[in-house]
């Protein structure tokens, strides 16, 4: 029963379609690793069973060969006893002749017994030899399937490593792609552009504030000149010619002209 069970498992595993099993697997590499372990264990069990079967066959063959040899030996002894009996009979010694004839008969009986034992063992030897051949063939198929599994696993592992390396290279190239705004360089460039824009804004703001300060200084200078001229008029002096100073603005000149018309 044990041999039949192992032989059935050997046949089942040998017929297994690896690609079909891999298509149904969530993780083909793990499944292949498990299948390699299962096949290795089953091969070890099968080898043990085949070795035991071969050992039994060799014992039957040894017994058969011994029976054949015994039959030959007893045949030779029967022939020797028969010749001896003939010699005694030709010499007139009937008693010894009968004695050796009886020995020849005993040897022939034992020869027949050995031949019968050998013949009875022949069917068992033939059957056992057929079983051994099938087991050896099944074992060879399992070893071939194991080699196929191992190659498939190695191929899958190599492809997995290649894919991982390609992904790593792609990610590395993407991180330094200056044309890709999502890359590390792109994000760093965007950060610098924002900082540069902030600096330009600060510069414009500073420039605007400086212009306002200069405008205030110009207005203050004009007012000071006006106060100086007014003081000169009151003291009986004269003012500078128009255009000699910095001059007033167009809007203020318009207001002054209107006021002078009322005089």
GROMACS .gro file of C-alpha atoms in nm:
model
  263
    1UNK     CA    1   0.000   0.000   0.000
    2UNK     CA    2   0.283   0.240   0.082
    3UNK     CA    3   0.451   0.169  -0.251
    4UNK     CA    4   0.124   0.214  -0.441
    5UNK     CA    5   0.057   0.542  -0.261
    6UNK     CA    6   0.402   0.679  -0.342
    7UNK     CA    7   0.377   0.555  -0.700
    8UNK     CA    8   0.039   0.730  -0.739
    9UNK     CA    9   0.181   1.055  -0.601
   10UNK     CA   10   0.479   1.023  -0.834
   11UNK     CA   11   0.249   0.985  -1.136
   12UNK     CA   12   0.032   1.277  -1.024
   13UNK     CA   13   0.328   1.508  -0.967
   14UNK     CA   14   0.493   1.406  -1.293
   15UNK     CA   15   0.176   1.504  -1.484
   16UNK     CA   16   0.144   1.841  -1.309
   17UNK     CA   17   0.128   2.142  -1.538
   18UNK     CA   18   0.361   2.397  -1.383
   19UNK     CA   19   0.247   2.693  -1.595
   20UNK     CA   20  -0.118   2.624  -1.513
   21UNK     CA   21  -0.039   2.612  -1.141
   22UNK     CA   22   0.158   2.936  -1.163
   23UNK     CA   23  -0.135   3.112  -1.334
   24UNK     CA   24  -0.351   3.032  -1.030
   25UNK     CA   25  -0.089   3.139  -0.774
   26UNK     CA   26  -0.095   3.476  -0.599
   27UNK     CA   27   0.281   3.461  -0.542
   28UNK     CA   28   0.439   3.233  -0.806
   29UNK     CA   29   0.786   3.248  -0.649
   30UNK     CA   30   0.661   3.131  -0.309
   31UNK     CA   31   0.454   2.861  -0.474
   32UNK     CA   32   0.755   2.741  -0.673
   33UNK     CA   33   0.967   2.733  -0.358
   34UNK     CA   34   0.701   2.522  -0.187
   35UNK     CA   35   0.667   2.295  -0.490
   36UNK     CA   36   1.044   2.246  -0.501
   37UNK     CA   37   1.040   2.148  -0.133
   38UNK     CA   38   0.743   1.911  -0.187
   39UNK     CA   39   0.903   1.753  -0.492
   40UNK     CA   40   1.232   1.710  -0.312
   41UNK     CA   41   1.061   1.540  -0.018
   42UNK     CA   42   0.852   1.318  -0.246
   43UNK     CA   43   1.157   1.223  -0.448
   44UNK     CA   44   1.336   1.125  -0.127
   45UNK     CA   45   1.038   0.907  -0.025
   46UNK     CA   46   1.013   0.762  -0.375
   47UNK     CA   47   1.383   0.679  -0.381
   48UNK     CA   48   1.347   0.499  -0.051
   49UNK     CA   49   1.049   0.299  -0.182
   50UNK     CA   50   1.222   0.222  -0.510
   51UNK     CA   51   1.538   0.115  -0.326
   52UNK     CA   52   1.333  -0.119  -0.107
   53UNK     CA   53   1.153  -0.263  -0.409
   54UNK     CA   54   1.480  -0.313  -0.592
   55UNK     CA   55   1.625  -0.480  -0.282
   56UNK     CA   56   1.332  -0.725  -0.269
   57UNK     CA   57   1.375  -0.796  -0.638
   58UNK     CA   58   1.744  -0.864  -0.595
   59UNK     CA   59   1.667  -1.106  -0.311
   60UNK     CA   60   1.421  -1.293  -0.535
   61UNK     CA   61   1.681  -1.301  -0.810
   62UNK     CA   62   1.946  -1.427  -0.571
   63UNK     CA   63   1.713  -1.705  -0.452
   64UNK     CA   64   1.628  -1.786  -0.814
   65UNK     CA   65   1.992  -1.799  -0.914
   66UNK     CA   66   2.068  -2.021  -0.615
   67UNK     CA   67   1.784  -2.258  -0.709
   68UNK     CA   68   1.912  -2.274  -1.067
   69UNK     CA   69   2.263  -2.344  -0.944
   70UNK     CA   70   2.136  -2.609  -0.703
   71UNK     CA   71   1.942  -2.774  -0.985
   72UNK     CA   72   2.257  -2.785  -1.194
   73UNK     CA   73   2.459  -2.921  -0.905
   74UNK     CA   74   2.205  -3.192  -0.826
   75UNK     CA   75   2.191  -3.278  -1.195
   76UNK     CA   76   2.567  -3.319  -1.201
   77UNK     CA   77   2.555  -3.533  -0.887
   78UNK     CA   78   2.279  -3.746  -1.035
   79UNK     CA   79   2.487  -3.799  -1.349
   80UNK     CA   80   2.796  -3.887  -1.147
   81UNK     CA   81   2.600  -4.136  -0.929
   82UNK     CA   82   2.441  -4.293  -1.237
   83UNK     CA   83   2.782  -4.344  -1.402
   84UNK     CA   84   2.920  -4.492  -1.084
   85UNK     CA   85   2.629  -4.732  -1.067
   86UNK     CA   86   2.697  -4.835  -1.427
   87UNK     CA   87   3.060  -4.901  -1.343
   88UNK     CA   88   2.967  -5.125  -1.048
   89UNK     CA   89   2.704  -5.302  -1.254
   90UNK     CA   90   2.950  -5.371  -1.536
   91UNK     CA   91   3.189  -5.513  -1.277
   92UNK     CA   92   2.921  -5.747  -1.141
   93UNK     CA   93   2.872  -5.550  -0.817
   94UNK     CA   94   2.494  -5.525  -0.825
   95UNK     CA   95   2.455  -5.408  -0.467
   96UNK     CA   96   2.674  -5.101  -0.508
   97UNK     CA   97   2.519  -5.038  -0.846
   98UNK     CA   98   2.174  -5.025  -0.686
   99UNK     CA   99   2.309  -4.803  -0.411
  100UNK     CA  100   2.444  -4.543  -0.655
  101UNK     CA  101   2.132  -4.564  -0.868
  102UNK     CA  102   1.930  -4.475  -0.559
  103UNK     CA  103   2.168  -4.184  -0.494
  104UNK     CA  104   2.116  -4.071  -0.851
  105UNK     CA  105   1.739  -4.081  -0.798
  106UNK     CA  106   1.768  -3.873  -0.479
  107UNK     CA  107   1.984  -3.618  -0.663
  108UNK     CA  108   1.731  -3.604  -0.946
  109UNK     CA  109   1.447  -3.546  -0.696
  110UNK     CA  110   1.637  -3.256  -0.543
  111UNK     CA  111   1.718  -3.123  -0.890
  112UNK     CA  112   1.348  -3.125  -0.974
  113UNK     CA  113   1.265  -2.951  -0.644
  114UNK     CA  114   1.519  -2.678  -0.712
  115UNK     CA  115   1.390  -2.635  -1.067
  116UNK     CA  116   1.033  -2.609  -0.939
  117UNK     CA  117   1.134  -2.344  -0.687
  118UNK     CA  118   1.312  -2.150  -0.959
  119UNK     CA  119   1.013  -2.171  -1.191
  120UNK     CA  120   0.773  -2.063  -0.918
  121UNK     CA  121   0.988  -1.754  -0.854
  122UNK     CA  122   0.996  -1.647  -1.220
  123UNK     CA  123   0.648  -1.481  -1.226
  124UNK     CA  124   0.725  -1.286  -0.907
  125UNK     CA  125   1.058  -1.176  -1.047
  126UNK     CA  126   0.897  -1.064  -1.374
  127UNK     CA  127   0.621  -0.876  -1.190
  128UNK     CA  128   0.862  -0.717  -0.949
  129UNK     CA  129   1.095  -0.620  -1.234
  130UNK     CA  130   0.806  -0.446  -1.411
  131UNK     CA  131   0.721  -0.254  -1.093
  132UNK     CA  132   1.082  -0.150  -1.048
  133UNK     CA  133   1.101  -0.028  -1.408
  134UNK     CA  134   0.786   0.180  -1.361
  135UNK     CA  135   0.910   0.322  -1.034
  136UNK     CA  136   1.243   0.411  -1.191
  137UNK     CA  137   1.066   0.577  -1.482
  138UNK     CA  138   0.839   0.769  -1.246
  139UNK     CA  139   1.137   0.870  -1.037
  140UNK     CA  140   1.316   0.996  -1.348
  141UNK     CA  141   1.007   1.196  -1.442
  142UNK     CA  142   0.995   1.350  -1.096
  143UNK     CA  143   1.362   1.444  -1.114
  144UNK     CA  144   1.304   1.598  -1.455
  145UNK     CA  145   1.006   1.790  -1.321
  146UNK     CA  146   1.216   1.904  -1.026
  147UNK     CA  147   1.480   2.035  -1.265
  148UNK     CA  148   1.206   2.214  -1.457
  149UNK     CA  149   1.071   2.363  -1.137
  150UNK     CA  150   1.415   2.474  -1.025
  151UNK     CA  151   1.485   2.636  -1.362
  152UNK     CA  152   1.145   2.806  -1.355
  153UNK     CA  153   1.208   2.934  -1.005
  154UNK     CA  154   1.554   3.064  -1.097
  155UNK     CA  155   1.411   3.233  -1.405
  156UNK     CA  156   1.134   3.393  -1.201
  157UNK     CA  157   1.375   3.515  -0.935
  158UNK     CA  158   1.605   3.659  -1.203
  159UNK     CA  159   1.311   3.834  -1.374
  160UNK     CA  160   1.191   3.970  -1.041
  161UNK     CA  161   1.537   4.109  -0.961
  162UNK     CA  162   1.562   4.259  -1.310
  163UNK     CA  163   1.223   4.425  -1.274
  164UNK     CA  164   1.319   4.562  -0.933
  165UNK     CA  165   1.647   4.697  -1.073
  166UNK     CA  166   1.464   4.859  -1.364
  167UNK     CA  167   1.217   5.019  -1.126
  168UNK     CA  168   1.501   5.148  -0.911
  169UNK     CA  169   1.680   5.295  -1.214
  170UNK     CA  170   1.357   5.451  -1.337
  171UNK     CA  171   1.294   5.610  -0.998
  172UNK     CA  172   1.652   5.735  -0.984
  173UNK     CA  173   1.627   5.886  -1.332
  174UNK     CA  174   1.292   6.042  -1.250
  175UNK     CA  175   1.433   6.204  -0.937
  176UNK     CA  176   1.691   6.392  -1.146
  177UNK     CA  177   1.473   6.469  -1.449
  178UNK     CA  178   1.492   6.848  -1.475
  179UNK     CA  179   1.198   6.853  -1.718
  180UNK     CA  180   0.968   6.675  -1.477
  181UNK     CA  181   0.813   6.924  -1.230
  182UNK     CA  182   0.743   6.639  -0.985
  183UNK     CA  183   1.109   6.535  -0.961
  184UNK     CA  184   1.341   6.634  -0.679
  185UNK     CA  185   1.524   6.880  -0.907
  186UNK     CA  186   1.195   7.025  -1.027
  187UNK     CA  187   1.070   7.077  -0.673
  188UNK     CA  188   1.401   7.234  -0.572
  189UNK     CA  189   1.392   7.465  -0.875
  190UNK     CA  190   1.037   7.571  -0.792
  191UNK     CA  191   1.143   7.650  -0.437
  192UNK     CA  192   1.430   7.869  -0.565
  193UNK     CA  193   1.199   8.047  -0.809
  194UNK     CA  194   0.964   8.130  -0.523
  195UNK     CA  195   1.253   8.264  -0.318
  196UNK     CA  196   1.374   8.473  -0.614
  197UNK     CA  197   1.024   8.611  -0.666
  198UNK     CA  198   1.006   8.702  -0.299
  199UNK     CA  199   1.338   8.887  -0.327
  200UNK     CA  200   1.211   9.080  -0.633
  201UNK     CA  201   0.897   9.173  -0.441
  202UNK     CA  202   1.103   9.295  -0.151
  203UNK     CA  203   1.320   9.496  -0.387
  204UNK     CA  204   1.019   9.656  -0.554
  205UNK     CA  205   0.869   9.734  -0.218
  206UNK     CA  206   1.196   9.888  -0.100
  207UNK     CA  207   1.226  10.091  -0.423
  208UNK     CA  208   0.870  10.219  -0.388
  209UNK     CA  209   0.936  10.327  -0.032
  210UNK     CA  210   1.259  10.506  -0.138
  211UNK     CA  211   1.078  10.697  -0.417
  212UNK     CA  212   0.819  10.812  -0.167
  213UNK     CA  213   1.093  10.936   0.063
  214UNK     CA  214   1.256  11.135  -0.222
  215UNK     CA  215   0.918  11.287  -0.314
  216UNK     CA  216   0.874  11.400   0.045
  217UNK     CA  217   1.219  11.559   0.037
  218UNK     CA  218   1.134  11.748  -0.286
  219UNK     CA  219   0.807  11.876  -0.140
  220UNK     CA  220   0.989  11.985   0.177
  221UNK     CA  221   1.254  12.172  -0.028
  222UNK     CA  222   0.990  12.357  -0.228
  223UNK     CA  223   0.803  12.463   0.084
  224UNK     CA  224   1.122  12.585   0.241
  225UNK     CA  225   1.196  12.801  -0.065
  226UNK     CA  226   0.847  12.949  -0.058
  227UNK     CA  227   0.879  13.039   0.308
  228UNK     CA  228   1.216  13.198   0.238
  229UNK     CA  229   1.080  13.413  -0.044
  230UNK     CA  230   0.781  13.520   0.159
  231UNK     CA  231   1.008  13.629   0.436
  232UNK     CA  232   1.215  13.823   0.184
  233UNK     CA  233   0.907  14.003   0.053
  234UNK     CA  234   0.799  14.103   0.398
  235UNK     CA  235   1.141  14.243   0.468
  236UNK     CA  236   1.128  14.453   0.152
  237UNK     CA  237   1.359  14.235  -0.053
  238UNK     CA  238   1.308  14.074  -0.393
  239UNK     CA  239   1.251  13.719  -0.498
  240UNK     CA  240   1.449  13.509  -0.745
  241UNK     CA  241   1.346  13.508  -1.105
  242UNK     CA  242   1.091  13.249  -1.198
  243UNK     CA  243   1.256  12.927  -1.308
  244UNK     CA  244   1.574  12.997  -1.112
  245UNK     CA  245   1.467  12.770  -0.830
  246UNK     CA  246   1.319  12.428  -0.839
  247UNK     CA  247   0.968  12.564  -0.927
  248UNK     CA  248   0.617  12.464  -0.819
  249UNK     CA  249   0.399  12.191  -0.961
  250UNK     CA  250   0.150  12.258  -1.246
  251UNK     CA  251  -0.156  12.206  -1.025
  252UNK     CA  252  -0.032  12.445  -0.758
  253UNK     CA  253   0.056  12.709  -1.027
  254UNK     CA  254  -0.302  12.690  -1.151
  255UNK     CA  255  -0.440  12.761  -0.804
  256UNK     CA  256  -0.198  13.056  -0.758
  257UNK     CA  257  -0.303  13.210  -1.092
  258UNK     CA  258  -0.666  13.198  -0.990
  259UNK     CA  259  -0.588  13.368  -0.660
  260UNK     CA  260  -0.390  13.638  -0.837
  261UNK     CA  261  -0.683  13.719  -1.068
  262UNK     CA  262  -0.880  13.827  -0.762
  263UNK     CA  263  -0.624  14.093  -0.676
   0.00000   0.00000   0.00000
